[in-house]
Amino acid sequence: MPVEAVDVLAIPHFASLGEREAETVAPLLREVRLGSRELLMAEGDECGGFYFVRSGSVRLFRTGADGRQQTLRVASAGETFGEVPIFDGGPNPASVEALEEAEVILVPTSVAMVLVERYPAVARALLKHLAVRLRAFNELVEQLSLQTVQQRLARYLYLEARERGRATERGVELERRLSGEDLATLLGSVREVVARTMKGLESAGVIEVERHRYIVRDLEGLRRYL
């Protein structure tokens, strides 16, 4: 489906634009449909602009010389990624693949820069977004450097429960958005270690693991592992 004004206004950085401006911008953007595990871009590719996730979710990751991957973040519907290269002119700093069928909207660099120069509110929104992402990456470096796998896993589950969980009689239910391998790359570990750590939390009674979801049975108890 073509990009429409409503899509433009759904992009967080462009929420301050008026309907007329959004209608002008919409034809300049491009929709990209991705199949599950389809690669959108590779680390080091030339930057064509930044992306908005219309539906589904994507994984941003880097790959080491030994082939080991580190997931940097998961971007879900309503979120954006890839803004940094439009400002520094460098290549894409990470690879991006769809975790499921997804639709993303490309905002070309030329379009983004015109809007930044013309609308101060757009520039402020982008600066705020970049500041948030910088804080998040600082936290990621701290976690990988100073925390144990158990602490990282507990933190992931705790934040997911707070942000996306659904309260039930059994506890806070979370959809398992990541495979075991993807979760391991996010935590900077390997699948077997994460599985053992998950089993330990389950034995302690703070979580319950099911095929398609986690159930946080003791949110406060989980927080004590952070």
JSON list of C-alpha atoms in Angstrom, two decimals:
[
{"chain": "A", "resi": 1, "resn": "MET", "atom": "CA", "xyz": [0.00, 0.00, 0.00]},
{"chain": "A", "resi": 2, "resn": "PRO", "atom": "CA", "xyz": [1.29, 3.51, -0.75]},
{"chain": "A", "resi": 3, "resn": "VAL", "atom": "CA", "xyz": [2.61, 5.79, 1.93]},
{"chain": "A", "resi": 4, "resn": "GLU", "atom": "CA", "xyz": [-0.07, 8.23, 3.03]},
{"chain": "A", "resi": 5, "resn": "ALA", "atom": "CA", "xyz": [-0.19, 11.38, 5.14]},
{"chain": "A", "resi": 6, "resn": "VAL", "atom": "CA", "xyz": [-1.33, 9.36, 8.15]},
{"chain": "A", "resi": 7, "resn": "ASP", "atom": "CA", "xyz": [1.86, 7.30, 7.89]},
{"chain": "A", "resi": 8, "resn": "VAL", "atom": "CA", "xyz": [4.00, 10.43, 7.84]},
{"chain": "A", "resi": 9, "resn": "LEU", "atom": "CA", "xyz": [2.31, 11.77, 10.97]},
{"chain": "A", "resi": 10, "resn": "ALA", "atom": "CA", "xyz": [2.77, 8.40, 12.69]},
{"chain": "A", "resi": 11, "resn": "ILE", "atom": "CA", "xyz": [6.56, 8.81, 12.41]},
{"chain": "A", "resi": 12, "resn": "PRO", "atom": "CA", "xyz": [7.50, 10.22, 15.85]},
{"chain": "A", "resi": 13, "resn": "HIS", "atom": "CA", "xyz": [9.92, 12.81, 14.47]},
{"chain": "A", "resi": 14, "resn": "PHE", "atom": "CA", "xyz": [7.24, 14.22, 12.15]},
{"chain": "A", "resi": 15, "resn": "ALA", "atom": "CA", "xyz": [4.31, 14.36, 14.57]},
{"chain": "A", "resi": 16, "resn": "SER", "atom": "CA", "xyz": [4.49, 18.17, 14.65]},
{"chain": "A", "resi": 17, "resn": "LEU", "atom": "CA", "xyz": [3.86, 18.54, 10.90]},
{"chain": "A", "resi": 18, "resn": "GLY", "atom": "CA", "xyz": [0.50, 19.72, 9.65]},
{"chain": "A", "resi": 19, "resn": "GLU", "atom": "CA", "xyz": [-1.79, 17.71, 7.39]},
{"chain": "A", "resi": 20, "resn": "ARG", "atom": "CA", "xyz": [-0.76, 19.71, 4.31]},
{"chain": "A", "resi": 21, "resn": "GLU", "atom": "CA", "xyz": [2.95, 19.17, 4.95]},
{"chain": "A", "resi": 22, "resn": "ALA", "atom": "CA", "xyz": [2.35, 15.45, 5.55]},
{"chain": "A", "resi": 23, "resn": "GLU", "atom": "CA", "xyz": [0.51, 15.13, 2.25]},
{"chain": "A", "resi": 24, "resn": "THR", "atom": "CA", "xyz": [3.45, 16.78, 0.50]},
{"chain": "A", "resi": 25, "resn": "VAL", "atom": "CA", "xyz": [5.99, 14.49, 2.14]},
{"chain": "A", "resi": 26, "resn": "ALA", "atom": "CA", "xyz": [4.10, 11.19, 1.73]},
{"chain": "A", "resi": 27, "resn": "PRO", "atom": "CA", "xyz": [4.85, 10.65, -2.01]},
{"chain": "A", "resi": 28, "resn": "LEU", "atom": "CA", "xyz": [8.57, 11.12, -1.30]},
{"chain": "A", "resi": 29, "resn": "LEU", "atom": "CA", "xyz": [8.72, 8.13, 1.08]},
{"chain": "A", "resi": 30, "resn": "ARG", "atom": "CA", "xyz": [8.89, 4.47, 0.10]},
{"chain": "A", "resi": 31, "resn": "GLU", "atom": "CA", "xyz": [7.32, 1.39, 1.62]},
{"chain": "A", "resi": 32, "resn": "VAL", "atom": "CA", "xyz": [9.42, -1.79, 1.91]},
{"chain": "A", "resi": 33, "resn": "ARG", "atom": "CA", "xyz": [7.84, -5.16, 2.70]},
{"chain": "A", "resi": 34, "resn": "LEU", "atom": "CA", "xyz": [9.98, -7.82, 4.34]},
{"chain": "A", "resi": 35, "resn": "GLY", "atom": "CA", "xyz": [9.51, -11.52, 4.84]},
{"chain": "A", "resi": 36, "resn": "SER", "atom": "CA", "xyz": [10.50, -13.22, 8.09]},
{"chain": "A", "resi": 37, "resn": "ARG", "atom": "CA", "xyz": [14.30, -13.17, 8.45]},
{"chain": "A", "resi": 38, "resn": "GLU", "atom": "CA", "xyz": [14.72, -11.12, 5.29]},
{"chain": "A", "resi": 39, "resn": "LEU", "atom": "CA", "xyz": [17.72, -8.80, 5.41]},
{"chain": "A", "resi": 40, "resn": "LEU", "atom": "CA", "xyz": [16.89, -5.12, 4.87]},
{"chain": "A", "resi": 41, "resn": "MET", "atom": "CA", "xyz": [20.44, -3.77, 5.01]},
{"chain": "A", "resi": 42, "resn": "ALA", "atom": "CA", "xyz": [23.94, -4.95, 5.82]},
{"chain": "A", "resi": 43, "resn": "GLU", "atom": "CA", "xyz": [26.46, -3.32, 8.12]},
{"chain": "A", "resi": 44, "resn": "GLY", "atom": "CA", "xyz": [28.68, -1.04, 6.01]},
{"chain": "A", "resi": 45, "resn": "ASP", "atom": "CA", "xyz": [26.09, -0.45, 3.26]},
{"chain": "A", "resi": 46, "resn": "GLU", "atom": "CA", "xyz": [25.62, 3.09, 2.02]},
{"chain": "A", "resi": 47, "resn": "CYS", "atom": "CA", "xyz": [22.89, 4.89, 3.94]},
{"chain": "A", "resi": 48, "resn": "GLY", "atom": "CA", "xyz": [19.78, 5.77, 1.96]},
{"chain": "A", "resi": 49, "resn": "GLY", "atom": "CA", "xyz": [17.86, 7.29, 4.85]},
{"chain": "A", "resi": 50, "resn": "PHE", "atom": "CA", "xyz": [16.18, 6.21, 8.06]},
{"chain": "A", "resi": 51, "resn": "TYR", "atom": "CA", "xyz": [13.25, 3.84, 8.54]},
{"chain": "A", "resi": 52, "resn": "PHE", "atom": "CA", "xyz": [9.92, 3.76, 10.35]},
{"chain": "A", "resi": 53, "resn": "VAL", "atom": "CA", "xyz": [8.42, 0.40, 11.31]},
{"chain": "A", "resi": 54, "resn": "ARG", "atom": "CA", "xyz": [4.80, 0.41, 10.16]},
{"chain": "A", "resi": 55, "resn": "SER", "atom": "CA", "xyz": [4.15, -3.19, 11.27]},
{"chain": "A", "resi": 56, "resn": "GLY", "atom": "CA", "xyz": [6.07, -6.18, 12.55]},
{"chain": "A", "resi": 57, "resn": "SER", "atom": "CA", "xyz": [9.52, -5.93, 14.12]},
{"chain": "A", "resi": 58, "resn": "VAL", "atom": "CA", "xyz": [13.16, -5.88, 13.02]},
{"chain": "A", "resi": 59, "resn": "ARG", "atom": "CA", "xyz": [16.48, -6.69, 14.66]},
{"chain": "A", "resi": 60, "resn": "LEU", "atom": "CA", "xyz": [19.53, -4.42, 14.49]},
{"chain": "A", "resi": 61, "resn": "PHE", "atom": "CA", "xyz": [22.79, -6.32, 14.93]},
{"chain": "A", "resi": 62, "resn": "ARG", "atom": "CA", "xyz": [26.54, -6.30, 14.31]},
{"chain": "A", "resi": 63, "resn": "THR", "atom": "CA", "xyz": [28.68, -9.28, 13.37]},
{"chain": "A", "resi": 64, "resn": "GLY", "atom": "CA", "xyz": [32.20, -9.86, 14.64]},
{"chain": "A", "resi": 65, "resn": "ALA", "atom": "CA", "xyz": [35.15, -11.20, 12.66]},
{"chain": "A", "resi": 66, "resn": "ASP", "atom": "CA", "xyz": [34.46, -14.64, 14.16]},
{"chain": "A", "resi": 67, "resn": "GLY", "atom": "CA", "xyz": [30.86, -14.55, 12.92]},
{"chain": "A", "resi": 68, "resn": "ARG", "atom": "CA", "xyz": [29.36, -14.00, 16.36]},
{"chain": "A", "resi": 69, "resn": "GLN", "atom": "CA", "xyz": [26.46, -11.57, 16.40]},
{"chain": "A", "resi": 70, "resn": "GLN", "atom": "CA", "xyz": [25.51, -8.90, 18.94]},
{"chain": "A", "resi": 71, "resn": "THR", "atom": "CA", "xyz": [21.92, -7.69, 18.78]},
{"chain": "A", "resi": 72, "resn": "LEU", "atom": "CA", "xyz": [21.82, -3.96, 19.52]},
{"chain": "A", "resi": 73, "resn": "ARG", "atom": "CA", "xyz": [18.06, -3.53, 19.74]},
{"chain": "A", "resi": 74, "resn": "VAL", "atom": "CA", "xyz": [14.72, -4.66, 18.41]},
{"chain": "A", "resi": 75, "resn": "ALA", "atom": "CA", "xyz": [12.57, -2.02, 16.70]},
{"chain": "A", "resi": 76, "resn": "SER", "atom": "CA", "xyz": [8.83, -2.71, 16.72]},
{"chain": "A", "resi": 77, "resn": "ALA", "atom": "CA", "xyz": [5.82, -1.07, 15.09]},
{"chain": "A", "resi": 78, "resn": "GLY", "atom": "CA", "xyz": [5.81, 2.68, 15.73]},
{"chain": "A", "resi": 79, "resn": "GLU", "atom": "CA", "xyz": [9.58, 2.94, 16.18]},
{"chain": "A", "resi": 80, "resn": "THR", "atom": "CA", "xyz": [12.35, 4.23, 13.93]},
{"chain": "A", "resi": 81, "resn": "PHE", "atom": "CA", "xyz": [15.97, 3.26, 13.26]},
{"chain": "A", "resi": 82, "resn": "GLY", "atom": "CA", "xyz": [18.95, 4.28, 11.15]},
{"chain": "A", "resi": 83, "resn": "GLU", "atom": "CA", "xyz": [19.02, 8.02, 11.85]},
{"chain": "A", "resi": 84, "resn": "VAL", "atom": "CA", "xyz": [22.72, 8.42, 12.68]},
{"chain": "A", "resi": 85, "resn": "PRO", "atom": "CA", "xyz": [24.19, 8.00, 9.14]},
{"chain": "A", "resi": 86, "resn": "ILE", "atom": "CA", "xyz": [21.92, 10.67, 7.68]},
{"chain": "A", "resi": 87, "resn": "PHE", "atom": "CA", "xyz": [23.79, 13.21, 9.81]},
{"chain": "A", "resi": 88, "resn": "ASP", "atom": "CA", "xyz": [27.39, 11.99, 9.66]},
{"chain": "A", "resi": 89, "resn": "GLY", "atom": "CA", "xyz": [27.31, 10.73, 6.06]},
{"chain": "A", "resi": 90, "resn": "GLY", "atom": "CA", "xyz": [28.82, 7.39, 7.02]},
{"chain": "A", "resi": 91, "resn": "PRO", "atom": "CA", "xyz": [27.66, 3.87, 6.15]},
{"chain": "A", "resi": 92, "resn": "ASN", "atom": "CA", "xyz": [24.99, 1.95, 8.04]},
{"chain": "A", "resi": 93, "resn": "PRO", "atom": "CA", "xyz": [26.53, 0.97, 11.40]},
{"chain": "A", "resi": 94, "resn": "ALA", "atom": "CA", "xyz": [24.49, -2.23, 11.74]},
{"chain": "A", "resi": 95, "resn": "SER", "atom": "CA", "xyz": [22.68, -4.91, 9.78]},
{"chain": "A", "resi": 96, "resn": "VAL", "atom": "CA", "xyz": [18.90, -5.10, 9.98]},
{"chain": "A", "resi": 97, "resn": "GLU", "atom": "CA", "xyz": [16.67, -8.12, 9.46]},
{"chain": "A", "resi": 98, "resn": "ALA", "atom": "CA", "xyz": [12.95, -8.72, 9.94]},
{"chain": "A", "resi": 99, "resn": "LEU", "atom": "CA", "xyz": [12.04, -10.96, 12.89]},
{"chain": "A", "resi": 100, "resn": "GLU", "atom": "CA", "xyz": [8.66, -11.60, 11.25]},
{"chain": "A", "resi": 101, "resn": "GLU", "atom": "CA", "xyz": [6.79, -10.29, 8.26]},
{"chain": "A", "resi": 102, "resn": "ALA", "atom": "CA", "xyz": [7.18, -6.52, 8.46]},
{"chain": "A", "resi": 103, "resn": "GLU", "atom": "CA", "xyz": [6.47, -3.29, 6.65]},
{"chain": "A", "resi": 104, "resn": "VAL", "atom": "CA", "xyz": [8.90, -0.41, 6.98]},
{"chain": "A", "resi": 105, "resn": "ILE", "atom": "CA", "xyz": [8.89, 3.04, 5.45]},
{"chain": "A", "resi": 106, "resn": "LEU", "atom": "CA", "xyz": [12.09, 4.59, 4.12]},
{"chain": "A", "resi": 107, "resn": "VAL", "atom": "CA", "xyz": [12.56, 8.31, 4.70]},
{"chain": "A", "resi": 108, "resn": "PRO", "atom": "CA", "xyz": [15.32, 9.29, 2.22]},
{"chain": "A", "resi": 109, "resn": "THR", "atom": "CA", "xyz": [18.21, 11.31, 3.60]},
{"chain": "A", "resi": 110, "resn": "SER", "atom": "CA", "xyz": [17.41, 14.26, 1.31]},
{"chain": "A", "resi": 111, "resn": "VAL", "atom": "CA", "xyz": [13.82, 14.41, 2.59]},
{"chain": "A", "resi": 112, "resn": "ALA", "atom": "CA", "xyz": [14.88, 14.12, 6.22]},
{"chain": "A", "resi": 113, "resn": "MET", "atom": "CA", "xyz": [17.44, 16.91, 5.91]},
{"chain": "A", "resi": 114, "resn": "VAL", "atom": "CA", "xyz": [15.01, 19.32, 4.25]},
{"chain": "A", "resi": 115, "resn": "LEU", "atom": "CA", "xyz": [12.49, 18.75, 7.04]},
{"chain": "A", "resi": 116, "resn": "VAL", "atom": "CA", "xyz": [15.18, 19.22, 9.70]},
{"chain": "A", "resi": 117, "resn": "GLU", "atom": "CA", "xyz": [16.27, 22.51, 8.15]},
{"chain": "A", "resi": 118, "resn": "ARG", "atom": "CA", "xyz": [12.74, 23.79, 7.56]},
{"chain": "A", "resi": 119, "resn": "TYR", "atom": "CA", "xyz": [10.98, 22.73, 10.77]},
{"chain": "A", "resi": 120, "resn": "PRO", "atom": "CA", "xyz": [12.72, 23.29, 14.14]},
{"chain": "A", "resi": 121, "resn": "ALA", "atom": "CA", "xyz": [10.26, 20.96, 15.89]},
{"chain": "A", "resi": 122, "resn": "VAL", "atom": "CA", "xyz": [11.38, 18.09, 13.64]},
{"chain": "A", "resi": 123, "resn": "ALA", "atom": "CA", "xyz": [15.03, 18.85, 14.43]},
{"chain": "A", "resi": 124, "resn": "ARG", "atom": "CA", "xyz": [14.30, 18.89, 18.17]},
{"chain": "A", "resi": 125, "resn": "ALA", "atom": "CA", "xyz": [12.43, 15.58, 17.96]},
{"chain": "A", "resi": 126, "resn": "LEU", "atom": "CA", "xyz": [15.33, 13.95, 16.13]},
{"chain": "A", "resi": 127, "resn": "LEU", "atom": "CA", "xyz": [17.86, 15.32, 18.63]},
{"chain": "A", "resi": 128, "resn": "LYS", "atom": "CA", "xyz": [15.80, 13.95, 21.50]},
{"chain": "A", "resi": 129, "resn": "HIS", "atom": "CA", "xyz": [15.58, 10.56, 19.80]},
{"chain": "A", "resi": 130, "resn": "LEU", "atom": "CA", "xyz": [19.35, 10.43, 19.24]},
{"chain": "A", "resi": 131, "resn": "ALA", "atom": "CA", "xyz": [19.95, 11.36, 22.89]},
{"chain": "A", "resi": 132, "resn": "VAL", "atom": "CA", "xyz": [17.67, 8.53, 24.04]},
{"chain": "A", "resi": 133, "resn": "ARG", "atom": "CA", "xyz": [19.44, 6.05, 21.78]},
{"chain": "A", "resi": 134, "resn": "LEU", "atom": "CA", "xyz": [22.86, 7.21, 23.01]},
{"chain": "A", "resi": 135, "resn": "ARG", "atom": "CA", "xyz": [21.78, 6.61, 26.60]},
{"chain": "A", "resi": 136, "resn": "ALA", "atom": "CA", "xyz": [20.47, 3.18, 25.64]},
{"chain": "A", "resi": 137, "resn": "PHE", "atom": "CA", "xyz": [23.76, 2.20, 24.00]},
{"chain": "A", "resi": 138, "resn": "ASN", "atom": "CA", "xyz": [25.72, 3.47, 27.02]},
{"chain": "A", "resi": 139, "resn": "GLU", "atom": "CA", "xyz": [23.57, 1.19, 29.17]},
{"chain": "A", "resi": 140, "resn": "LEU", "atom": "CA", "xyz": [24.17, -1.71, 26.77]},
{"chain": "A", "resi": 141, "resn": "VAL", "atom": "CA", "xyz": [27.95, -1.24, 27.04]},
{"chain": "A", "resi": 142, "resn": "GLU", "atom": "CA", "xyz": [27.67, -1.14, 30.84]},
{"chain": "A", "resi": 143, "resn": "GLN", "atom": "CA", "xyz": [25.57, -4.30, 30.94]},
{"chain": "A", "resi": 144, "resn": "LEU", "atom": "CA", "xyz": [27.88, -6.27, 28.67]},
{"chain": "A", "resi": 145, "resn": "SER", "atom": "CA", "xyz": [30.96, -5.09, 30.56]},
{"chain": "A", "resi": 146, "resn": "LEU", "atom": "CA", "xyz": [29.85, -5.20, 34.19]},
{"chain": "A", "resi": 147, "resn": "GLN", "atom": "CA", "xyz": [26.79, -7.42, 34.59]},
{"chain": "A", "resi": 148, "resn": "THR", "atom": "CA", "xyz": [26.41, -11.20, 34.67]},
{"chain": "A", "resi": 149, "resn": "VAL", "atom": "CA", "xyz": [24.20, -13.05, 32.18]},
{"chain": "A", "resi": 150, "resn": "GLN", "atom": "CA", "xyz": [21.69, -13.58, 34.99]},
{"chain": "A", "resi": 151, "resn": "GLN", "atom": "CA", "xyz": [21.50, -9.84, 35.67]},
{"chain": "A", "resi": 152, "resn": "ARG", "atom": "CA", "xyz": [21.14, -9.05, 31.96]},
{"chain": "A", "resi": 153, "resn": "LEU", "atom": "CA", "xyz": [18.39, -11.64, 31.50]},
{"chain": "A", "resi": 154, "resn": "ALA", "atom": "CA", "xyz": [16.54, -10.47, 34.59]},
{"chain": "A", "resi": 155, "resn": "ARG", "atom": "CA", "xyz": [16.76, -6.88, 33.39]},
{"chain": "A", "resi": 156, "resn": "TYR", "atom": "CA", "xyz": [15.41, -7.81, 29.96]},
{"chain": "A", "resi": 157, "resn": "LEU", "atom": "CA", "xyz": [12.46, -9.73, 31.41]},
{"chain": "A", "resi": 158, "resn": "TYR", "atom": "CA", "xyz": [11.74, -7.03, 34.00]},
{"chain": "A", "resi": 159, "resn": "LEU", "atom": "CA", "xyz": [11.67, -4.21, 31.45]},
{"chain": "A", "resi": 160, "resn": "GLU", "atom": "CA", "xyz": [9.60, -6.27, 29.01]},
{"chain": "A", "resi": 161, "resn": "ALA", "atom": "CA", "xyz": [7.11, -7.00, 31.80]},
{"chain": "A", "resi": 162, "resn": "ARG", "atom": "CA", "xyz": [6.90, -3.33, 32.73]},
{"chain": "A", "resi": 163, "resn": "GLU", "atom": "CA", "xyz": [6.57, -2.08, 29.16]},
{"chain": "A", "resi": 164, "resn": "ARG", "atom": "CA", "xyz": [4.72, -4.83, 27.27]},
{"chain": "A", "resi": 165, "resn": "GLY", "atom": "CA", "xyz": [3.41, -7.25, 29.86]},
{"chain": "A", "resi": 166, "resn": "ARG", "atom": "CA", "xyz": [-0.23, -8.15, 30.48]},
{"chain": "A", "resi": 167, "resn": "ALA", "atom": "CA", "xyz": [-1.37, -8.68, 34.06]},
{"chain": "A", "resi": 168, "resn": "THR", "atom": "CA", "xyz": [-3.22, -11.97, 34.64]},
{"chain": "A", "resi": 169, "resn": "GLU", "atom": "CA", "xyz": [-4.12, -14.13, 37.62]},
{"chain": "A", "resi": 170, "resn": "ARG", "atom": "CA", "xyz": [-0.96, -16.16, 37.01]},
{"chain": "A", "resi": 171, "resn": "GLY", "atom": "CA", "xyz": [1.34, -13.14, 36.80]},
{"chain": "A", "resi": 172, "resn": "VAL", "atom": "CA", "xyz": [2.55, -10.79, 34.08]},
{"chain": "A", "resi": 173, "resn": "GLU", "atom": "CA", "xyz": [2.43, -12.50, 30.68]},
{"chain": "A", "resi": 174, "resn": "LEU", "atom": "CA", "xyz": [4.99, -11.65, 28.00]},
{"chain": "A", "resi": 175, "resn": "GLU", "atom": "CA", "xyz": [4.97, -12.70, 24.38]},
{"chain": "A", "resi": 176, "resn": "ARG", "atom": "CA", "xyz": [8.21, -14.43, 23.42]},
{"chain": "A", "resi": 177, "resn": "ARG", "atom": "CA", "xyz": [9.24, -11.95, 20.73]},
{"chain": "A", "resi": 178, "resn": "LEU", "atom": "CA", "xyz": [12.76, -13.35, 20.32]},
{"chain": "A", "resi": 179, "resn": "SER", "atom": "CA", "xyz": [14.01, -16.84, 19.60]},
{"chain": "A", "resi": 180, "resn": "GLY", "atom": "CA", "xyz": [16.50, -18.37, 22.01]},
{"chain": "A", "resi": 181, "resn": "GLU", "atom": "CA", "xyz": [19.34, -17.53, 19.64]},
{"chain": "A", "resi": 182, "resn": "ASP", "atom": "CA", "xyz": [18.19, -13.93, 19.17]},
{"chain": "A", "resi": 183, "resn": "LEU", "atom": "CA", "xyz": [17.81, -13.44, 22.92]},
{"chain": "A", "resi": 184, "resn": "ALA", "atom": "CA", "xyz": [21.33, -14.74, 23.44]},
{"chain": "A", "resi": 185, "resn": "THR", "atom": "CA", "xyz": [22.77, -12.28, 20.92]},
{"chain": "A", "resi": 186, "resn": "LEU", "atom": "CA", "xyz": [20.88, -9.47, 22.66]},
{"chain": "A", "resi": 187, "resn": "LEU", "atom": "CA", "xyz": [22.35, -10.46, 26.03]},
{"chain": "A", "resi": 188, "resn": "GLY", "atom": "CA", "xyz": [25.86, -10.92, 24.65]},
{"chain": "A", "resi": 189, "resn": "SER", "atom": "CA", "xyz": [25.94, -14.62, 25.47]},
{"chain": "A", "resi": 190, "resn": "VAL", "atom": "CA", "xyz": [25.24, -17.99, 23.85]},
{"chain": "A", "resi": 191, "resn": "ARG", "atom": "CA", "xyz": [21.98, -19.90, 23.69]},
{"chain": "A", "resi": 192, "resn": "GLU", "atom": "CA", "xyz": [23.00, -22.69, 26.07]},
{"chain": "A", "resi": 193, "resn": "VAL", "atom": "CA", "xyz": [24.07, -20.29, 28.83]},
{"chain": "A", "resi": 194, "resn": "VAL", "atom": "CA", "xyz": [20.91, -18.23, 28.50]},
{"chain": "A", "resi": 195, "resn": "ALA", "atom": "CA", "xyz": [18.77, -21.38, 28.60]},
{"chain": "A", "resi": 196, "resn": "ARG", "atom": "CA", "xyz": [20.46, -22.52, 31.84]},
{"chain": "A", "resi": 197, "resn": "THR", "atom": "CA", "xyz": [20.07, -19.08, 33.35]},
{"chain": "A", "resi": 198, "resn": "MET", "atom": "CA", "xyz": [16.39, -18.99, 32.37]},
{"chain": "A", "resi": 199, "resn": "LYS", "atom": "CA", "xyz": [15.92, -22.40, 34.00]},
{"chain": "A", "resi": 200, "resn": "GLY", "atom": "CA", "xyz": [17.52, -21.06, 37.17]},
{"chain": "A", "resi": 201, "resn": "LEU", "atom": "CA", "xyz": [15.07, -18.16, 37.35]},
{"chain": "A", "resi": 202, "resn": "GLU", "atom": "CA", "xyz": [12.23, -20.59, 36.71]},
{"chain": "A", "resi": 203, "resn": "SER", "atom": "CA", "xyz": [13.43, -22.89, 39.51]},
{"chain": "A", "resi": 204, "resn": "ALA", "atom": "CA", "xyz": [13.55, -19.88, 41.84]},
{"chain": "A", "resi": 205, "resn": "GLY", "atom": "CA", "xyz": [9.85, -19.34, 41.15]},
{"chain": "A", "resi": 206, "resn": "VAL", "atom": "CA", "xyz": [10.10, -15.83, 39.68]},
{"chain": "A", "resi": 207, "resn": "ILE", "atom": "CA", "xyz": [9.20, -16.80, 36.10]},
{"chain": "A", "resi": 208, "resn": "GLU", "atom": "CA", "xyz": [7.51, -19.58, 34.20]},
{"chain": "A", "resi": 209, "resn": "VAL", "atom": "CA", "xyz": [8.54, -20.45, 30.65]},
{"chain": "A", "resi": 210, "resn": "GLU", "atom": "CA", "xyz": [5.97, -21.60, 28.11]},
{"chain": "A", "resi": 211, "resn": "ARG", "atom": "CA", "xyz": [6.31, -22.23, 24.39]},
{"chain": "A", "resi": 212, "resn": "HIS", "atom": "CA", "xyz": [5.08, -18.84, 23.20]},
{"chain": "A", "resi": 213, "resn": "ARG", "atom": "CA", "xyz": [5.33, -16.71, 26.32]},
{"chain": "A", "resi": 214, "resn": "TYR", "atom": "CA", "xyz": [6.97, -16.02, 29.64]},
{"chain": "A", "resi": 215, "resn": "ILE", "atom": "CA", "xyz": [4.98, -15.51, 32.83]},
{"chain": "A", "resi": 216, "resn": "VAL", "atom": "CA", "xyz": [6.64, -13.32, 35.44]},
{"chain": "A", "resi": 217, "resn": "ARG", "atom": "CA", "xyz": [5.19, -14.72, 38.63]},
{"chain": "A", "resi": 218, "resn": "ASP", "atom": "CA", "xyz": [7.10, -12.43, 40.99]},
{"chain": "A", "resi": 219, "resn": "LEU", "atom": "CA", "xyz": [7.99, -9.07, 39.45]},
{"chain": "A", "resi": 220, "resn": "GLU", "atom": "CA", "xyz": [9.55, -7.71, 42.63]},
{"chain": "A", "resi": 221, "resn": "GLY", "atom": "CA", "xyz": [11.55, -10.92, 43.06]},
{"chain": "A", "resi": 222, "resn": "LEU", "atom": "CA", "xyz": [12.79, -10.58, 39.48]},
{"chain": "A", "resi": 223, "resn": "ARG", "atom": "CA", "xyz": [13.85, -7.00, 40.14]},
{"chain": "A", "resi": 224, "resn": "ARG", "atom": "CA", "xyz": [16.10, -8.16, 42.98]},
{"chain": "A", "resi": 225, "resn": "TYR", "atom": "CA", "xyz": [18.29, -9.97, 40.44]},
{"chain": "A", "resi": 226, "resn": "LEU", "atom": "CA", "xyz": [19.11, -6.70, 38.62]}
]
